[in-house]
CSV table of C-alpha atoms and ligand atoms in Angstrom, one decimal:
chain,number,residue,atom,x,y,z
A,1,MET,CA,13.8,13.5,-10.5
A,2,GLY,CA,10.1,12.2,-10.4
A,3,PHE,CA,8.3,9.3,-9.0
A,4,LEU,CA,7.9,8.1,-13.0
A,5,GLU,CA,11.2,8.6,-14.1
A,6,ASN,CA,12.5,7.0,-10.4
A,7,THR,CA,10.0,3.9,-11.2
A,8,GLN,CA,11.9,3.6,-13.8
A,9,LYS,CA,14.9,3.5,-13.3
A,10,LEU,CA,14.9,0.6,-10.5
A,11,ILE,CA,12.8,-1.4,-13.8
A,12,ASP,CA,16.2,-0.9,-15.4
A,13,GLU,CA,18.8,-1.4,-12.9
A,14,ALA,CA,16.8,-4.5,-11.9
A,15,ALA,CA,16.0,-5.8,-15.6
A,16,LYS,CA,20.1,-5.1,-16.4
A,17,ILE,CA,21.4,-7.7,-13.7
A,18,ALA,CA,18.3,-10.4,-14.6
A,19,GLN,CA,19.8,-10.1,-17.6
A,20,ILE,CA,15.9,-8.9,-19.6
A,21,PRO,CA,15.8,-8.4,-23.6
A,22,GLY,CA,16.0,-5.1,-24.5
A,23,ASP,CA,12.6,-5.6,-26.8
A,24,ILE,CA,10.6,-6.8,-22.9
A,25,LEU,CA,12.4,-3.8,-20.8
A,26,ALA,CA,11.1,-1.3,-23.7
A,27,ARG,CA,7.8,-2.6,-23.5
A,28,LEU,CA,8.3,-2.7,-19.6
A,29,GLN,CA,8.8,0.5,-19.0
A,30,LYS,CA,5.2,2.3,-20.7
A,31,PRO,CA,1.8,1.6,-20.0
A,32,ASP,CA,-0.3,-0.8,-22.2
A,33,LYS,CA,-3.2,1.7,-22.2
A,34,VAL,CA,-3.5,5.1,-21.2
A,35,LEU,CA,-7.1,6.2,-20.2
A,36,GLU,CA,-7.5,10.0,-19.6
A,37,PHE,CA,-10.7,11.3,-19.6
A,38,GLU,CA,-13.2,14.2,-17.4
A,39,VAL,CA,-15.4,12.9,-14.1
A,40,ASN,CA,-18.0,15.9,-13.1
A,41,GLY,CA,-15.2,18.1,-15.1
A,42,LEU,CA,-12.4,16.6,-13.0
A,43,PRO,CA,-9.2,15.1,-14.5
A,44,ALA,CA,-9.4,11.3,-14.7
A,45,TRP,CA,-7.7,8.4,-15.0
A,46,ARG,CA,-7.2,5.0,-15.5
A,47,VAL,CA,-3.9,3.4,-16.8
A,48,GLN,CA,-3.5,-0.5,-17.6
A,49,HIS,CA,0.4,-1.3,-17.6
A,50,ASN,CA,0.8,-4.9,-18.4
A,51,ASN,CA,-1.9,-8.2,-17.8
A,52,ALA,CA,1.1,-10.7,-19.2
A,53,LEU,CA,0.2,-12.5,-16.2
A,54,GLY,CA,-3.5,-11.8,-16.0
A,55,PRO,CA,-6.4,-9.3,-15.6
A,56,TYR,CA,-5.3,-5.6,-15.0
A,57,LYS,CA,-5.5,-4.9,-11.1
A,58,GLY,CA,-5.1,-1.6,-9.2
A,59,GLY,CA,-6.7,0.8,-6.8
A,60,ILE,CA,-8.8,3.8,-7.4
A,61,ARG,CA,-7.3,7.1,-6.1
A,62,PHE,CA,-9.7,10.3,-5.6
A,63,HIS,CA,-6.6,13.0,-4.7
A,64,PRO,CA,-6.3,17.1,-4.9
A,65,GLU,CA,-3.1,16.0,-6.7
A,66,SER,CA,-3.0,13.6,-8.3
A,67,SER,CA,-1.3,13.0,-11.7
A,68,LEU,CA,-1.5,10.9,-14.8
A,69,GLU,CA,2.4,10.6,-14.3
A,70,GLU,CA,1.3,9.6,-10.7
A,71,VAL,CA,-1.1,6.7,-11.8
A,72,LYS,CA,2.0,5.3,-14.5
A,73,ALA,CA,4.3,4.4,-11.8
A,74,LEU,CA,1.6,3.6,-9.5
A,75,ALA,CA,0.9,1.3,-12.3
A,76,SER,CA,4.3,-0.1,-13.1
A,77,LEU,CA,4.6,-0.7,-9.2
A,78,MET,CA,1.3,-3.1,-8.9
A,79,THR,CA,2.7,-4.6,-12.4
A,80,TRP,CA,5.4,-5.8,-9.7
A,81,LYS,CA,3.8,-6.3,-7.1
A,82,THR,CA,1.5,-8.6,-8.1
A,83,SER,CA,4.2,-10.3,-9.9
A,84,LEU,CA,6.1,-10.6,-6.5
A,85,MET,CA,3.8,-12.0,-5.1
A,86,GLY,CA,2.8,-14.9,-7.0
A,87,LEU,CA,-0.5,-13.3,-8.1
A,88,PRO,CA,-2.5,-14.4,-11.3
A,89,TYR,CA,-3.1,-10.5,-11.9
A,90,GLY,CA,-1.0,-7.8,-13.9
A,91,GLY,CA,-0.7,-4.3,-12.9
A,92,ALA,CA,-2.8,-0.9,-13.5
A,93,LYS,CA,-4.2,1.8,-11.1
A,94,GLY,CA,-6.8,4.5,-11.7
A,95,ALA,CA,-7.2,8.1,-10.2
A,96,VAL,CA,-9.7,11.4,-9.9
A,97,ARG,CA,-7.9,15.1,-8.7
A,98,VAL,CA,-10.1,15.6,-6.5
A,99,ASP,CA,-10.2,16.6,-2.5
A,100,PRO,CA,-12.8,13.8,-1.2
A,101,ARG,CA,-12.9,15.6,2.6
A,102,LYS,CA,-14.8,18.6,0.3
A,103,LEU,CA,-17.2,16.5,-1.3
A,104,SER,CA,-20.7,16.1,0.1
A,105,GLU,CA,-22.4,12.3,0.1
A,106,GLN,CA,-23.9,13.1,-3.2
A,107,GLU,CA,-21.4,14.6,-4.8
A,108,LEU,CA,-18.8,11.6,-4.0
A,109,GLU,CA,-22.0,8.9,-5.4
A,110,GLU,CA,-21.9,10.7,-8.3
A,111,ILE,CA,-18.0,10.9,-9.4
A,112,SER,CA,-17.6,7.2,-8.1
A,113,ARG,CA,-20.5,6.4,-10.5
A,114,GLY,CA,-18.9,8.6,-13.3
A,115,TYR,CA,-15.6,7.1,-13.4
A,116,VAL,CA,-17.6,4.2,-13.7
A,117,GLN,CA,-19.6,5.0,-16.8
A,118,ALA,CA,-16.1,6.6,-18.2
A,119,ILE,CA,-14.8,3.1,-18.4
A,120,TRP,CA,-17.0,0.5,-18.1
A,121,LYS,CA,-15.9,-1.3,-21.3
A,122,GLU,CA,-12.0,-1.9,-20.5
A,123,ILE,CA,-12.8,-3.4,-17.0
A,124,GLY,CA,-14.1,-6.7,-16.0
A,125,PRO,CA,-13.5,-9.5,-13.9
A,126,GLN,CA,-11.0,-11.2,-16.3
A,127,LYS,CA,-10.0,-7.7,-17.8
A,128,ASP,CA,-9.2,-5.3,-15.4
A,129,VAL,CA,-9.9,-5.6,-11.5
A,130,PRO,CA,-10.3,-1.9,-9.7
A,131,ALA,CA,-10.0,-1.9,-6.0
A,132,PRO,CA,-9.7,0.6,-3.2
A,133,ASP,CA,-7.2,3.3,-2.5
A,134,VAL,CA,-6.2,6.5,-0.8
A,135,GLY,CA,-9.6,8.8,-0.4
A,136,THR,CA,-11.9,5.8,-1.5
A,137,ASN,CA,-13.6,2.9,0.2
A,138,ASP,CA,-15.9,0.2,0.6
A,139,LYS,CA,-18.4,2.5,0.2
A,140,ILE,CA,-17.1,4.1,-2.6
A,141,MET,CA,-16.0,0.5,-4.5
A,142,ASP,CA,-20.5,-0.5,-3.7
A,143,TRP,CA,-21.2,2.2,-5.8
A,144,MET,CA,-18.9,1.4,-8.6
A,145,VAL,CA,-19.8,-2.5,-8.5
A,146,ASP,CA,-24.0,-1.0,-8.4
A,147,GLU,CA,-22.8,1.5,-11.3
A,148,TYR,CA,-21.1,-1.8,-13.7
A,149,ALA,CA,-24.1,-3.8,-12.5
A,150,LYS,CA,-26.6,-1.2,-14.3
A,151,LEU,CA,-24.4,-1.0,-17.3
A,152,LEU,CA,-23.5,-4.6,-18.1
A,153,GLU,CA,-27.6,-5.0,-17.6
A,154,GLN,CA,-28.4,-1.7,-19.6
A,155,SER,CA,-26.7,-3.8,-22.4
A,156,GLY,CA,-28.2,-7.1,-21.9
A,157,GLU,CA,-26.7,-9.3,-19.3
A,158,ALA,CA,-29.5,-11.0,-17.0
A,159,ALA,CA,-29.7,-9.0,-13.7
A,160,PRO,CA,-28.4,-11.9,-11.4
A,161,ALA,CA,-25.3,-13.0,-13.7
A,162,ALA,CA,-24.6,-8.5,-13.9
A,163,LEU,CA,-24.5,-8.4,-10.2
A,164,LEU,CA,-22.5,-12.0,-10.3
A,165,GLN,CA,-19.9,-10.5,-12.5
A,166,ALA,CA,-19.9,-6.5,-10.7
A,167,ARG,CA,-19.3,-8.0,-8.1
A,168,ALA,CA,-16.1,-9.8,-9.1
A,169,GLY,CA,-14.9,-6.8,-11.0
A,170,PHE,CA,-14.0,-4.7,-8.0
A,171,THR,CA,-12.5,-5.8,-4.7
A,172,GLY,CA,-12.4,-3.8,-1.5
A,173,LYS,CA,-16.3,-3.8,-1.3
A,174,SER,CA,-18.1,-3.1,1.7
A,175,LEU,CA,-18.7,-7.3,3.2
A,176,GLY,CA,-22.5,-6.9,3.0
A,177,LYS,CA,-21.7,-6.9,-0.6
A,178,GLY,CA,-20.1,-9.3,-1.6
A,179,GLY,CA,-16.9,-8.8,0.4
A,180,SER,CA,-14.3,-10.6,1.7
A,181,GLN,CA,-13.4,-10.9,5.9
A,182,GLY,CA,-10.3,-9.7,6.7
A,183,ARG,CA,-9.8,-8.0,3.6
A,184,GLU,CA,-10.0,-4.4,5.3
A,185,ILE,CA,-6.9,-5.6,7.6
A,186,ALA,CA,-4.6,-6.6,4.8
A,187,THR,CA,-2.6,-4.9,4.0
A,188,ALA,CA,-1.5,-4.1,7.6
A,189,TYR,CA,-1.2,-7.0,8.3
A,190,GLY,CA,0.8,-8.2,5.5
A,191,GLY,CA,3.3,-5.7,6.7
A,192,TYR,CA,2.7,-7.9,10.0
A,193,ILE,CA,3.7,-10.8,8.3
A,194,ILE,CA,7.5,-9.6,6.3
A,195,LEU,CA,8.3,-8.1,9.6
A,196,ARG,CA,8.1,-10.6,11.3
A,197,GLU,CA,9.6,-12.9,9.1
A,198,PHE,CA,12.5,-9.9,8.6
A,199,LEU,CA,12.8,-9.4,12.7
A,200,LYS,CA,13.3,-12.9,12.6
A,201,LEU,CA,16.8,-12.4,10.4
A,202,VAL,CA,17.6,-9.6,13.4
A,203,PRO,CA,16.5,-11.7,16.4
A,204,SER,CA,18.0,-9.3,18.4
A,205,LEU,CA,17.4,-6.0,17.3
A,206,ALA,CA,21.0,-5.7,18.8
A,207,TRP,CA,21.9,-3.0,16.2
A,208,ASN,CA,20.2,-0.7,18.2
A,209,LYS,CA,20.6,-1.3,21.7
A,210,GLU,CA,23.0,1.7,21.9
A,211,GLN,CA,20.2,4.0,20.7
A,212,ALA,CA,17.3,1.9,22.4
A,213,LYS,CA,18.0,4.7,25.1
A,214,LEU,CA,15.7,7.7,23.8
A,215,GLY,CA,14.8,10.6,26.5
A,216,THR,CA,15.0,8.8,29.6
A,217,ILE,CA,13.3,5.2,29.0
A,218,LEU,CA,15.5,2.4,27.5
A,219,HIS,CA,12.8,0.5,25.7
A,220,GLU,CA,13.4,-3.6,24.9
A,221,ARG,CA,10.6,-3.6,22.9
A,222,PRO,CA,11.6,-2.6,19.4
A,223,THR,CA,10.4,0.6,18.7
A,224,VAL,CA,8.1,2.0,15.7
A,225,ALA,CA,7.7,4.9,14.4
A,226,ILE,CA,4.6,5.7,11.9
A,227,GLN,CA,3.8,8.5,9.6
A,228,GLY,CA,0.4,7.8,8.5
A,229,PHE,CA,-2.2,6.9,10.1
A,230,GLY,CA,-5.6,6.3,7.7
A,231,ASN,CA,-6.4,2.7,6.8
A,232,VAL,CA,-2.3,1.1,6.6
A,233,GLY,CA,-1.2,2.7,9.4
A,234,SER,CA,-4.0,2.7,12.1
A,235,ASN,CA,-4.6,-1.1,11.6
A,236,LEU,CA,-0.9,-1.8,11.1
A,237,ALA,CA,-0.3,0.3,15.0
A,238,LYS,CA,-2.5,-1.5,16.0
A,239,LEU,CA,-1.0,-4.8,15.0
A,240,LEU,CA,2.3,-3.9,16.1
A,241,PHE,CA,0.8,-2.6,19.1
A,242,ASP,CA,-0.9,-5.4,20.3
A,243,SER,CA,1.7,-8.1,19.9
A,244,GLY,CA,4.3,-5.6,22.1
A,245,PHE,CA,6.2,-3.0,19.8
A,246,ALA,CA,6.8,-0.2,21.7
A,247,ILE,CA,4.5,2.9,18.8
A,248,LEU,CA,6.8,6.0,19.5
A,249,ALA,CA,5.6,8.0,17.3
A,250,ILE,CA,3.0,8.6,14.8
A,251,SER,CA,1.7,11.0,12.8
A,252,ASP,CA,-1.3,11.9,9.7
A,253,SER,CA,-1.8,14.6,7.7
A,254,LYS,CA,-2.9,17.3,10.4
A,255,GLY,CA,-0.7,16.5,13.1
A,256,ALA,CA,1.7,14.7,15.0
A,257,LEU,CA,2.4,12.4,18.0
A,258,PHE,CA,5.9,11.3,20.5
A,259,GLU,CA,5.5,9.7,23.1
A,260,GLU,CA,8.6,8.6,24.8
A,261,GLN,CA,7.5,5.6,26.9
A,262,GLY,CA,5.6,4.3,23.6
A,263,ILE,CA,2.1,5.3,22.3
A,264,ASP,CA,-1.1,3.7,23.4
A,265,ILE,CA,-2.6,2.8,19.8
A,266,ASN,CA,-6.2,2.1,21.1
A,267,LYS,CA,-6.5,5.1,23.2
A,268,VAL,CA,-5.4,7.1,19.6
A,269,ILE,CA,-7.6,5.0,17.4
A,270,ASP,CA,-10.8,5.9,19.6
A,271,VAL,CA,-9.6,9.4,19.9
A,272,LYS,CA,-9.6,9.9,16.2
A,273,GLU,CA,-13.1,7.4,15.7
A,274,LYS,CA,-14.5,10.6,17.5
A,275,THR,CA,-12.6,13.9,16.5
A,276,GLY,CA,-11.3,12.8,13.3
A,277,ILE,CA,-7.9,13.8,14.0
A,278,ILE,CA,-5.3,12.2,16.1
A,279,ASP,CA,-4.2,15.5,17.8
A,280,ARG,CA,-6.2,15.4,20.0
A,281,ALA,CA,-5.1,12.1,21.5
A,282,LYS,CA,-2.9,14.6,23.3
A,283,CYS,CA,-5.2,15.4,26.1
A,284,TYR,CA,-4.8,11.8,27.2
A,285,ALA,CA,-1.2,10.5,29.8
A,286,VAL,CA,0.1,7.6,29.3
A,287,SER,CA,1.6,7.1,32.7
A,288,PRO,CA,0.4,9.1,35.8
A,289,HIS,CA,3.8,10.7,35.9
A,290,SER,CA,4.5,11.6,32.2
A,291,GLU,CA,3.2,14.4,30.5
A,292,PRO,CA,0.0,14.5,28.1
A,293,CYS,CA,1.3,13.0,23.8
A,294,ARG,CA,3.5,16.8,23.4
A,295,ARG,CA,3.4,18.1,19.4
A,296,PHE,CA,5.8,17.6,16.8
A,297,ASP,CA,6.7,17.4,13.8
A,298,GLY,CA,6.1,14.8,11.0
A,299,GLU,CA,9.5,15.9,9.8
A,300,ALA,CA,11.0,14.9,13.1
A,301,LEU,CA,8.9,11.8,13.0
A,302,LEU,CA,11.6,10.2,10.8
A,303,GLU,CA,14.7,11.3,12.3
A,304,LEU,CA,13.9,9.7,15.4
A,305,PRO,CA,15.8,6.4,16.5
A,306,VAL,CA,13.4,3.9,16.0
A,307,ASP,CA,14.4,0.2,15.6
A,308,ILE,CA,11.5,0.5,12.6
A,309,LEU,CA,10.5,3.3,10.9
A,310,ILE,CA,7.1,3.1,8.6
A,311,PRO,CA,6.4,5.6,5.7
A,312,ALA,CA,2.4,4.9,5.6
A,313,ALA,CA,1.4,7.7,4.1
A,314,LEU,CA,2.2,9.2,0.6
A,315,GLU,CA,4.8,8.9,-1.9
A,316,GLU,CA,8.3,10.7,-1.7
A,317,GLN,CA,8.4,11.1,1.8
A,318,ILE,CA,12.4,10.3,2.0
A,319,THR,CA,13.8,12.6,-0.3
A,320,GLY,CA,17.5,13.6,-1.1
A,321,ASN,CA,17.0,16.1,1.2
A,322,ASN,CA,15.9,14.2,4.6
A,323,ALA,CA,17.8,10.7,4.5
A,324,SER,CA,21.0,11.8,5.5
A,325,LYS,CA,19.1,12.5,8.9
A,326,VAL,CA,16.5,9.4,9.2
A,327,GLY,CA,17.5,7.8,12.3
A,328,THR,CA,15.9,4.3,12.2
A,329,ARG,CA,18.4,1.2,11.0
A,330,ALA,CA,15.2,-0.4,8.4
A,331,VAL,CA,12.1,1.0,7.4
A,332,LEU,CA,9.2,-1.2,6.5
A,333,GLU,CA,8.0,0.6,3.0
A,334,MET,CA,3.8,0.3,3.3
A,335,ALA,CA,3.2,3.6,1.2
A,336,ASN,CA,4.0,3.5,-2.1
A,337,GLY,CA,6.6,4.8,-3.7
A,338,PRO,CA,7.7,6.7,-0.4
A,339,THR,CA,11.4,6.8,-0.8
A,340,THR,CA,12.9,8.5,-3.9
A,341,LEU,CA,16.2,6.7,-5.3
A,342,GLU,CA,18.5,9.6,-4.0
A,343,ALA,CA,17.5,8.5,-1.2
A,344,ASP,CA,17.6,4.9,-0.9
A,345,LYS,CA,21.1,5.4,-2.7
A,346,ILE,CA,21.7,6.9,0.8
A,347,LEU,CA,20.1,5.1,2.7
A,348,ALA,CA,22.0,2.4,1.7
A,349,GLU,CA,25.0,4.2,1.9
A,350,ARG,CA,24.1,4.7,5.4
A,351,GLY,CA,23.4,0.7,6.0
A,352,ILE,CA,19.8,1.2,6.6
A,353,GLU,CA,17.4,-2.0,5.4
A,354,VAL,CA,14.8,-0.8,3.3
A,355,LEU,CA,11.8,-3.7,3.2
A,356,PRO,CA,10.3,-2.5,-0.3
A,357,ASP,CA,6.9,-1.4,-1.2
A,358,ILE,CA,6.6,-3.9,-4.1
A,359,LEU,CA,7.0,-6.6,0.0
A,360,ALA,CA,6.0,-5.2,2.8
A,361,ASN,CA,2.3,-3.6,1.6
A,362,GLY,CA,1.7,-6.4,-1.3
A,363,GLY,CA,-0.7,-8.0,1.3
A,364,GLY,CA,-2.8,-5.6,-0.1
A,365,VAL,CA,-4.3,-6.9,-3.5
A,366,VAL,CA,-3.0,-10.4,-1.5
A,367,GLY,CA,-6.1,-9.8,0.4
A,368,SER,CA,-7.8,-8.4,-2.9
A,369,TYR,CA,-7.5,-12.0,-4.6
A,370,PHE,CA,-8.6,-13.6,-2.1
A,371,GLU,CA,-11.5,-11.5,-2.3
A,372,TRP,CA,-11.8,-12.1,-6.4
A,373,VAL,CA,-11.6,-15.9,-6.2
A,374,GLN,CA,-14.7,-15.9,-3.3
A,375,SER,CA,-16.5,-13.1,-5.8
A,376,LEU,CA,-16.2,-15.7,-8.7
A,377,GLU,CA,-16.5,-19.0,-6.9
A,378,GLN,CA,-18.7,-17.9,-4.9
A,379,LYS,CA,-17.4,-19.1,-1.8
A,380,TYR,CA,-17.2,-17.6,2.1
A,381,TRP,CA,-13.8,-17.5,3.0
A,382,THR,CA,-13.8,-16.6,7.6
A,383,LYS,CA,-11.5,-14.0,8.2
A,384,GLU,CA,-8.9,-16.7,10.4
A,385,GLU,CA,-8.8,-18.3,6.8
A,386,VAL,CA,-7.8,-15.3,5.0
A,387,LEU,CA,-5.9,-13.8,6.7
A,388,ASN,CA,-4.0,-17.4,7.5
A,389,LYS,CA,-3.8,-17.2,3.5
A,390,ILE,CA,-1.8,-13.9,2.5
A,391,ALA,CA,0.4,-14.8,6.0
A,392,GLN,CA,1.0,-18.1,3.5
A,393,LYS,CA,1.5,-15.7,0.1
A,394,MET,CA,3.9,-13.2,2.1
A,395,SER,CA,5.6,-15.3,4.0
A,396,GLU,CA,6.9,-16.8,0.6
A,397,ALA,CA,7.4,-13.6,-1.4
A,398,PHE,CA,10.1,-12.3,1.5
A,399,ALA,CA,11.9,-16.0,1.3
A,400,ALA,CA,11.8,-15.8,-2.1
A,401,VAL,CA,13.2,-11.9,-2.1
A,402,VAL,CA,16.0,-13.1,0.5
A,403,GLU,CA,17.3,-15.6,-1.8
A,404,THR,CA,17.3,-12.9,-4.6
A,405,LYS,CA,19.1,-11.0,-2.9
A,406,LYS,CA,21.5,-13.8,-1.0
A,407,LYS,CA,22.0,-14.6,-5.0
A,408,TYR,CA,22.8,-11.0,-6.5
A,409,ASN,CA,24.6,-9.1,-3.3
A,410,THR,CA,21.7,-6.7,-3.8
A,411,THR,CA,19.5,-4.5,-1.4
A,412,TRP,CA,15.9,-5.6,-0.9
A,413,ARG,CA,14.3,-3.5,-3.2
A,414,THR,CA,16.5,-4.2,-5.8
A,415,ALA,CA,16.0,-8.1,-5.4
A,416,ALA,CA,12.6,-7.9,-5.0
A,417,TYR,CA,12.5,-6.4,-8.7
A,418,ILE,CA,14.0,-8.9,-10.0
A,419,ARG,CA,12.0,-11.5,-8.8
A,420,ALA,CA,9.2,-10.0,-9.9
A,421,ILE,CA,10.6,-8.7,-13.3
A,422,ALA,CA,12.3,-11.9,-14.3
A,423,ARG,CA,8.5,-13.9,-13.5
A,424,VAL,CA,6.5,-11.1,-16.5
A,425,ALA,CA,9.2,-11.1,-18.7
A,426,GLY,CA,9.3,-14.8,-18.3
A,427,ALA,CA,5.2,-14.5,-19.1
A,428,MET,CA,5.7,-12.5,-22.0
A,429,LYS,CA,9.0,-14.5,-23.6
A,430,LYS,CA,6.0,-17.6,-23.7
A,431,ALA,CA,3.0,-15.4,-24.8
A,432,GLY,CA,5.2,-14.7,-27.7
B,501,NAD,P1,-5.4,7.1,3.8
B,501,NAD,O1,-6.1,7.8,2.9
B,501,NAD,O2,-6.3,5.7,4.4
B,501,NAD,O3,-4.6,7.4,4.8
B,501,NAD,C1,-3.2,7.8,4.4
B,501,NAD,C2,-2.5,8.4,6.0
B,501,NAD,O4,-1.4,9.3,5.2
B,501,NAD,C3,-3.7,9.4,5.9
B,501,NAD,O5,-3.7,9.2,7.5
B,501,NAD,C4,-3.1,10.9,5.9
B,501,NAD,O6,-3.5,12.0,7.3
B,501,NAD,C5,-1.9,10.8,6.4
B,501,NAD,N1,-1.0,11.3,5.6
B,501,NAD,C6,-1.2,12.4,3.9
B,501,NAD,N2,0.2,13.1,4.0
B,501,NAD,C7,1.0,13.2,5.0
B,501,NAD,C8,1.8,13.6,5.4
B,501,NAD,N3,2.3,14.7,5.2
B,501,NAD,N4,2.4,13.1,6.9
B,501,NAD,C9,1.6,12.2,7.1
B,501,NAD,N5,0.8,11.8,7.1
B,501,NAD,C10,0.2,11.9,5.5
B,501,NAD,O7,-5.0,5.8,2.5
B,501,NAD,P2,-4.6,4.3,3.1
B,501,NAD,O8,-5.0,3.0,2.2
B,501,NAD,O9,-4.0,3.8,4.2
B,501,NAD,O10,-3.0,3.8,2.1
B,501,NAD,C11,-1.9,4.4,2.6
B,501,NAD,C12,-0.5,4.2,2.1
B,501,NAD,O11,-0.7,3.0,1.7
B,501,NAD,C13,-0.8,5.1,0.4
B,501,NAD,O12,0.9,5.1,-0.4
B,501,NAD,C14,-1.2,3.8,-0.8
B,501,NAD,O13,-0.8,3.7,-1.9
B,501,NAD,C15,-0.6,2.5,0.1
B,501,NAD,N6,-1.3,1.5,-0.3
B,501,NAD,C16,-2.7,1.3,0.5
B,501,NAD,C17,-3.0,-0.1,0.6
B,501,NAD,C18,-4.3,0.1,0.7
B,501,NAD,O14,-4.9,-1.2,0.6
B,501,NAD,N7,-5.6,0.9,1.3
B,501,NAD,C19,-2.0,-1.0,-0.1
B,501,NAD,C20,-1.2,-1.1,-0.3
B,501,NAD,C21,-0.6,0.5,-0.2
């Protein structure tokens, strides 16, 4: 079963419990609009899934394996995420099938601008607001804003108004070009808040005291393994490390590290900034007596008996093939769709708690929302103000899911979907 089918099944299941009428469910199962085009000869898409709650909202991914199916699934996830977070947004997603690491700076800029040229009439601050995702960043958003402002000017908009409108039409911009303080770490920070709330419900982590003995070390702090060390994975690793969690393993597409006493994340980040890879971090030892980080593989990371496993790379990483070997007792899904439906059922049977993507990684779109508000109203908030606002939204969403979970006696994921779908369906009913 593919990623899209997985997502549709989840919607079906939650809609049944939430008693969503069949005609509304049928509309929620397919996107409002699919834009399929080419940029520099490369396949590209923008999928607008649903806008019952507000303008479409969602990132643009540059990845060599992107497909229309994937973009449709991710656009649908955005609808549920923005709804669950209580934002006035719908859901969308975009992608170009390309490996950005193989492009020159000039090619990257051409593709970013070409993407906007293809869809500019379909986007805008009140219509559809793109953001970065895997393989895209603030620099790419800045090019896109610039291109969009040019196109608005060419269509007759005055220059200052065009720029203001363009800035409100994209989030994840650089700070100098209308970006928001805190946006860079918003997703990771949101995940951190969700984990903190979750740990308040299971304060002792008592379940894992026997398992905590890994090798020769007995950990008194919650132990963590993180798959993916990009924007989300590395920022969350740093937040957790700085607040006392023991990060025992991390991985990225090129390698993985395991250190039974806990990895010094600040050192790894430093090495990654200098060399581009986490692997070289094996050159340092955490204590004078310990071996330097040893090479181990990404599959082994999923099997480590840690308290919290954090997939923060790509979708479909925990599958029917490896779910029975997953060693953790709780999963914080920072990536979108990292667990297949088959794996989800196996984890539930094994009593492993899964904090789902639409809840755990919602901090990114909440941060985007606050950037959008600042751009629309030409306001400026400090990093602290933005992070406090994100924390508030995340805690509210968490409390809402806890309440729904209790009411329907279901998993975290189903509860999150019930909540999200009910809000969208309510808006659709009201709109007739
Ligand atoms: P990124 O491109 O910055 O990082 C992705 C990381 O995953 C990289 O370190 C890459 O090397 C690693 N990776 C890829 N394949 C891997 C594999 N097989 N094993 C281990 N690591 C692997 O992307 P990101 O922005 O950090 O996004 C990561 C995930 O979080 C994606 O699923 C994305 O959709 C989701 N997400 C991101 C945001 C955001 O604000 N950036 C918001 C919500 C959700």
